[in-house]
PDB file of C-alpha atoms in Angstrom:
ATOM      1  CA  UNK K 142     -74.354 -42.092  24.783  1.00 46.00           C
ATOM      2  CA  UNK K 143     -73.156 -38.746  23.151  1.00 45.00           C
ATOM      3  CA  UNK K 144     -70.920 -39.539  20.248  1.00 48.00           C
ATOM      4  CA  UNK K 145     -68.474 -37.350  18.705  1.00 46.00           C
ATOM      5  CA  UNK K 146     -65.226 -35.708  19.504  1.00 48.00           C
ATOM      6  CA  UNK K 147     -63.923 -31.966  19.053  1.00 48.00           C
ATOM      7  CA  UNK K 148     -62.450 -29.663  21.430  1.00 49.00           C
ATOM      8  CA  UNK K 149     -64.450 -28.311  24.444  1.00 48.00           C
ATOM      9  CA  UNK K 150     -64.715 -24.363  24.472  1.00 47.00           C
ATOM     10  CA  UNK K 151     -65.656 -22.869  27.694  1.00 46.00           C
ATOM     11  CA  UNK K 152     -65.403 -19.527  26.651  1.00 49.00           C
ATOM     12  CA  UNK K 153     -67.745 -19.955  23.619  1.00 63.00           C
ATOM     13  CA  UNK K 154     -66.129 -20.216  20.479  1.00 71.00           C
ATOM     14  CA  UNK K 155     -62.758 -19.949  22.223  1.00 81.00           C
ATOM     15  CA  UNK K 156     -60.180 -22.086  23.769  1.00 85.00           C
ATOM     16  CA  UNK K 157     -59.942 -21.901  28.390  1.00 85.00           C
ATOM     17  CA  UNK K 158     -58.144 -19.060  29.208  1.00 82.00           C
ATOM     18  CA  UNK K 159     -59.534 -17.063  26.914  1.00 83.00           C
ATOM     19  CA  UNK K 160     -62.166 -15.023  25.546  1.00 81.00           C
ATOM     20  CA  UNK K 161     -63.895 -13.345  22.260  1.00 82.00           C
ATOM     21  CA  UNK K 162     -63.621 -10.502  20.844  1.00 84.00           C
ATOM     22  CA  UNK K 163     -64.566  -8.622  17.673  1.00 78.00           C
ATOM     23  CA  UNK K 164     -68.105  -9.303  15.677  1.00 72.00           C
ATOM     24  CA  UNK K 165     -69.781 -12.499  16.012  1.00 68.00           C
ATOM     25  CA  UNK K 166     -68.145 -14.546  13.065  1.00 67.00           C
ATOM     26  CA  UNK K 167     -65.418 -12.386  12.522  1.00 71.00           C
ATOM     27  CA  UNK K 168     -63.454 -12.083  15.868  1.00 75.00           C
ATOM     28  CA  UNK K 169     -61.142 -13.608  17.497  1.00 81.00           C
ATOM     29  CA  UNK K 170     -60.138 -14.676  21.161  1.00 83.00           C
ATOM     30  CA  UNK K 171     -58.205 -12.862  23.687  1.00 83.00           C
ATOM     31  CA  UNK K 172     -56.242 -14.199  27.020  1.00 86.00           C
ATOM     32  CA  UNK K 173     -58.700 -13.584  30.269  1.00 84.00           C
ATOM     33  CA  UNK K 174     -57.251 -10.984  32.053  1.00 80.00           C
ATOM     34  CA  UNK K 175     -55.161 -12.088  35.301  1.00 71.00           C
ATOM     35  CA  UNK K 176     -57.466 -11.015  38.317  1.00 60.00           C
ATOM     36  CA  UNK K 177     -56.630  -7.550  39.915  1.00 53.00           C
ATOM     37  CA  UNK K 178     -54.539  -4.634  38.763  1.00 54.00           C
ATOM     38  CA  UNK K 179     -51.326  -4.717  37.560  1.00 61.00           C
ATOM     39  CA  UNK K 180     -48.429  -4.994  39.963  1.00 64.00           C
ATOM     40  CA  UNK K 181     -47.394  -2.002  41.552  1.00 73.00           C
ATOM     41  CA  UNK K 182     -43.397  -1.005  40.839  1.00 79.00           C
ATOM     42  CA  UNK K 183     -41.094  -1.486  43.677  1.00 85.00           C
ATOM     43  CA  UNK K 184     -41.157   1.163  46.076  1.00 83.00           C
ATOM     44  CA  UNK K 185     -37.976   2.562  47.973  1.00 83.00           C
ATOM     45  CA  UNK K 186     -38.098   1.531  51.388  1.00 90.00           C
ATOM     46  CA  UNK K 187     -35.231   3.967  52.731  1.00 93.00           C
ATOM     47  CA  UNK K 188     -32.428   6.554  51.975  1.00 94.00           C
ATOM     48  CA  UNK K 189     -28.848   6.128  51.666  1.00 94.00           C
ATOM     49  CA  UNK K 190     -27.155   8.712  53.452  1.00 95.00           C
ATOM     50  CA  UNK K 191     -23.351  10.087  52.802  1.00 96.00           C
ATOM     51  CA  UNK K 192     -21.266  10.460  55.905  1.00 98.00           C
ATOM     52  CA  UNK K 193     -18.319  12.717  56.237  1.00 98.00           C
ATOM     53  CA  UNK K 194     -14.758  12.351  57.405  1.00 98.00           C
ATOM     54  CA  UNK K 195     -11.897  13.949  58.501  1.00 99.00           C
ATOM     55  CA  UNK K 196      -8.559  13.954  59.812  1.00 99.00           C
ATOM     56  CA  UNK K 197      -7.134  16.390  62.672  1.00 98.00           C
ATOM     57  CA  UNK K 198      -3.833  16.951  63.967  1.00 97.00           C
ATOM     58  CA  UNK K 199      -1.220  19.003  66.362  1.00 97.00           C
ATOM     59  CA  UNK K 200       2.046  20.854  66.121  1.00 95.00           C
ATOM     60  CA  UNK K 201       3.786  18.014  67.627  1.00 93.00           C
ATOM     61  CA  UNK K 202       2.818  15.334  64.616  1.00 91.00           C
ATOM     62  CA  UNK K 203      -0.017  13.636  67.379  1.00 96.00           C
ATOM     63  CA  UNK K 204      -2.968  13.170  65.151  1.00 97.00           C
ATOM     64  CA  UNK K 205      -7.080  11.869  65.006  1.00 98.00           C
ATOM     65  CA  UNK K 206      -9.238  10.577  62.643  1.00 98.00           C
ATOM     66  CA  UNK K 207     -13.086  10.645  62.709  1.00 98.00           C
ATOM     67  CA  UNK K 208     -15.922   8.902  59.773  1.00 97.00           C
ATOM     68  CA  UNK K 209     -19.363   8.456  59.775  1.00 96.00           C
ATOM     69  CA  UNK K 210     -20.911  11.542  60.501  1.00 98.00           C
ATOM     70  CA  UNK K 211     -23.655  13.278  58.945  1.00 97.00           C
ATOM     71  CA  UNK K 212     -22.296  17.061  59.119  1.00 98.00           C
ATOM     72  CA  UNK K 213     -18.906  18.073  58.015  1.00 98.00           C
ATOM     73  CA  UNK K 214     -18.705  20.434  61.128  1.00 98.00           C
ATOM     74  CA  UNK K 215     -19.264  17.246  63.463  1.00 99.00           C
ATOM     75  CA  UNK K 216     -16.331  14.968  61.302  1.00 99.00           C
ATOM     76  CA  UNK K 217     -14.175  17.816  62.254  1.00 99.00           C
ATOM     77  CA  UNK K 218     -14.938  18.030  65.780  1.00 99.00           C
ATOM     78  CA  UNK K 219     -15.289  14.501  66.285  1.00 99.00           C
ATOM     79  CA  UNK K 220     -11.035  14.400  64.657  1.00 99.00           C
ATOM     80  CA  UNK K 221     -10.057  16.992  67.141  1.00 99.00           C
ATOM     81  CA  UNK K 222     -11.120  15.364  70.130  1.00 99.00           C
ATOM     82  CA  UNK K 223      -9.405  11.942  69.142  1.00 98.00           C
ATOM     83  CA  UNK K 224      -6.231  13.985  68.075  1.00 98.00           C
ATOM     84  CA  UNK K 225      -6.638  15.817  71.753  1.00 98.00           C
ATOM     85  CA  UNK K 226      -7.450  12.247  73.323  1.00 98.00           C
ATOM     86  CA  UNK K 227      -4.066  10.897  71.698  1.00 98.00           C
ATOM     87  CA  UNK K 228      -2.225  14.203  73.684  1.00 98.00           C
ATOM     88  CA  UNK K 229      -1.869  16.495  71.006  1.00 97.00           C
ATOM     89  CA  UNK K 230      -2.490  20.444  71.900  1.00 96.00           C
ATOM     90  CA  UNK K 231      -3.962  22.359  69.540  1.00 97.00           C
ATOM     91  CA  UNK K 232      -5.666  20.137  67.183  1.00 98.00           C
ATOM     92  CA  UNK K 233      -6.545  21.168  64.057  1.00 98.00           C
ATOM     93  CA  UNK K 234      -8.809  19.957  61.100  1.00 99.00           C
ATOM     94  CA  UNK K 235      -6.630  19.132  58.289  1.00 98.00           C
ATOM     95  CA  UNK K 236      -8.649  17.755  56.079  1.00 98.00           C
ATOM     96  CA  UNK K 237     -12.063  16.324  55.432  1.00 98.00           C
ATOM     97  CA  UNK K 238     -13.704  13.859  53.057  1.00 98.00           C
ATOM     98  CA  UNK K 239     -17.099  12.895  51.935  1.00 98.00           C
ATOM     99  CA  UNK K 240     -18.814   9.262  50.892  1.00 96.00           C
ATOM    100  CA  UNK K 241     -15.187   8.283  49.692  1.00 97.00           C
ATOM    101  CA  UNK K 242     -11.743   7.060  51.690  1.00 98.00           C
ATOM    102  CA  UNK K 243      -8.664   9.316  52.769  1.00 98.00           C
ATOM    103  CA  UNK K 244      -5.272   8.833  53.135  1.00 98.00           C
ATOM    104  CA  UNK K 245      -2.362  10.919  54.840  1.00 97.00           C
ATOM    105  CA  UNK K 246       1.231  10.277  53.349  1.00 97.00           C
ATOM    106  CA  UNK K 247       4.585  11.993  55.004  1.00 95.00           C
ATOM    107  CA  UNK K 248       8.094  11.641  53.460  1.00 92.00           C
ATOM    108  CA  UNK K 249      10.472   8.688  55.856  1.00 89.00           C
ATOM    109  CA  UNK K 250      12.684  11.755  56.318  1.00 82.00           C
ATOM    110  CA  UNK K 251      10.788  13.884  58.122  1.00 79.00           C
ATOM    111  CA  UNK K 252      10.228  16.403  55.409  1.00 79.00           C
ATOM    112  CA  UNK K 253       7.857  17.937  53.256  1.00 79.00           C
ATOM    113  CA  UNK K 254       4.658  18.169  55.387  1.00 90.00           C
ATOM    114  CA  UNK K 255       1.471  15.557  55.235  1.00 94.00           C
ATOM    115  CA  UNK K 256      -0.415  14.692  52.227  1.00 96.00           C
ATOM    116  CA  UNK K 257      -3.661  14.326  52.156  1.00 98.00           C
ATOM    117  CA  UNK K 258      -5.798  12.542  49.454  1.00 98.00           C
ATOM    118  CA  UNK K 259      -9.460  10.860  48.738  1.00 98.00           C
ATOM    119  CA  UNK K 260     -11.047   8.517  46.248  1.00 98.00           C
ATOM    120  CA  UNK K 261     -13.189   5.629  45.845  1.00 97.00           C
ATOM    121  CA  UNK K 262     -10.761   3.527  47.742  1.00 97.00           C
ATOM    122  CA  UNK K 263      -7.956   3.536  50.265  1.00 97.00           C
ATOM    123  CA  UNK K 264      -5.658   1.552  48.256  1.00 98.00           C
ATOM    124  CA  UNK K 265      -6.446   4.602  45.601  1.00 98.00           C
ATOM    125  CA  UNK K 266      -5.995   7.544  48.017  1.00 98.00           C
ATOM    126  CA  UNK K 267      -3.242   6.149  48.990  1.00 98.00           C
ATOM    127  CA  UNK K 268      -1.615   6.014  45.675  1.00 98.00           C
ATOM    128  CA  UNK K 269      -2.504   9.788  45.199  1.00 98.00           C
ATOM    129  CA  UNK K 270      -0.835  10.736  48.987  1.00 98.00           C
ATOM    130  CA  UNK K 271       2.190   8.862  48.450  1.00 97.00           C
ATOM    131  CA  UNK K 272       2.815  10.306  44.399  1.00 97.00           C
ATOM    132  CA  UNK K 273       2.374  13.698  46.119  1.00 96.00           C
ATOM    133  CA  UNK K 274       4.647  13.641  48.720  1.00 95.00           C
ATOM    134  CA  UNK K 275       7.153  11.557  46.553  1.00 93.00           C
ATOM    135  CA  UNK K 276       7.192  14.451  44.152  1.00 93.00           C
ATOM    136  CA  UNK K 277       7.402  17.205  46.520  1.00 91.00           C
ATOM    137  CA  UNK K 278       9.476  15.787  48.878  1.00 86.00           C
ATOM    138  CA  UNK K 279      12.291  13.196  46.641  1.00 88.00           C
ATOM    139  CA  UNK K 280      12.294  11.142  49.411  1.00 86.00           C
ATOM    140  CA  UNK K 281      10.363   7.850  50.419  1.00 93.00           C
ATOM    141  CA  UNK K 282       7.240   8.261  51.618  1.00 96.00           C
ATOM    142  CA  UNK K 283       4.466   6.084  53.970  1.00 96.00           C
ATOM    143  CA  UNK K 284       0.904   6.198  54.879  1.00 97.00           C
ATOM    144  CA  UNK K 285       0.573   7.207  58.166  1.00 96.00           C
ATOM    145  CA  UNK K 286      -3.369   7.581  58.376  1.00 96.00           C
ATOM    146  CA  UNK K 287      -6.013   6.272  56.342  1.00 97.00           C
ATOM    147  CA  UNK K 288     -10.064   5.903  56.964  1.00 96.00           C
ATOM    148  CA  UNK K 289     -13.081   5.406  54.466  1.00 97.00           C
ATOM    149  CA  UNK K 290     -16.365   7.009  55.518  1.00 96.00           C
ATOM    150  CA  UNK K 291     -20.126   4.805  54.735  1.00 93.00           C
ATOM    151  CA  UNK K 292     -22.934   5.452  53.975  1.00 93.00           C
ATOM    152  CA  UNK K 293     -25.739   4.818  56.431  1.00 93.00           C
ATOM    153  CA  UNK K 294     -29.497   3.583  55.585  1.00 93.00           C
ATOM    154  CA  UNK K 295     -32.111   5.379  56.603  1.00 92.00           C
ATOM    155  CA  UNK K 296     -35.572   3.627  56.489  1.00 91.00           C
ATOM    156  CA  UNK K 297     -38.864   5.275  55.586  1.00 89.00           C
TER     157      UNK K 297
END
């Protein structure tokens, strides 16, 4: 029968787990190493892409609205041919908008023109259109248009 008690060392003079270190009598013990390399960082596995807007309209007051495109040239195109689809003649880009949402604000009277505005969100664009026809107009204004482009994900 072996007699005695005392810790068990696997690692020599030091506890599991671990290891020594330094000069015999004078070292210490280290933790073992985790098997492998170190984990790798997360990697990106896509793109986010910002998408363009834009808002198109006629003589007559017909307008369009297009988001989500990749090329400002294409938002505008895509607005003409929804302000031509509603019947308007001679559609024309009146404004455009990137990664963000737009608004379009005209005064209840019928004067003063459109105003256009962007930010963050619509509820904020359309705070900006409405203050700026307000002012220029003195009338009450409403928002007659409003549209928020996304962006779009584009894996690796």
């Amino acid at each position: 029968m072996f007699g005695g008690g005392g810790a068990a060392f696997a690692e020599g003079r030091c506890p599991p787990g671990q290891y020594p270190i330094g000069a015999p009598g004078a070292g210490g013990c280290a933790p073992i190493p985790a098997g492998g390399s170190e984990a790798e960082s997360p990697r990106p596995t896509g793109r986010w892409i910002k998408t363009w807007g834009a808002f198109a309209a006629s003589p007559s007051g017909i307008a369009g609205a297009a988001s989500g495109w990749r090329e400002k040239a294409d938002a505008g195109n895509a607005a003409v041919r929804s302000c031509s689809d509603a019947g308007g003649r001679d559609c024309r880009v009146k404004f455009t908008y990137k990664n963000q949402c737009a608004t379009a604000a005209v005064s209840n009277a019928g004067t003063g023109g459109t105003f256009y505005s962007a930010a963050a969100t619509k509820e904020e664009a359309a705070g900006l259109s409405l203050a700026q026809c307000g002012a220029a107009s003195k009338e009450t204004c409403e928002v007659v248009m409003s549209n928020c482009t996304e962006p779009e994900f584009e894996k690796f």
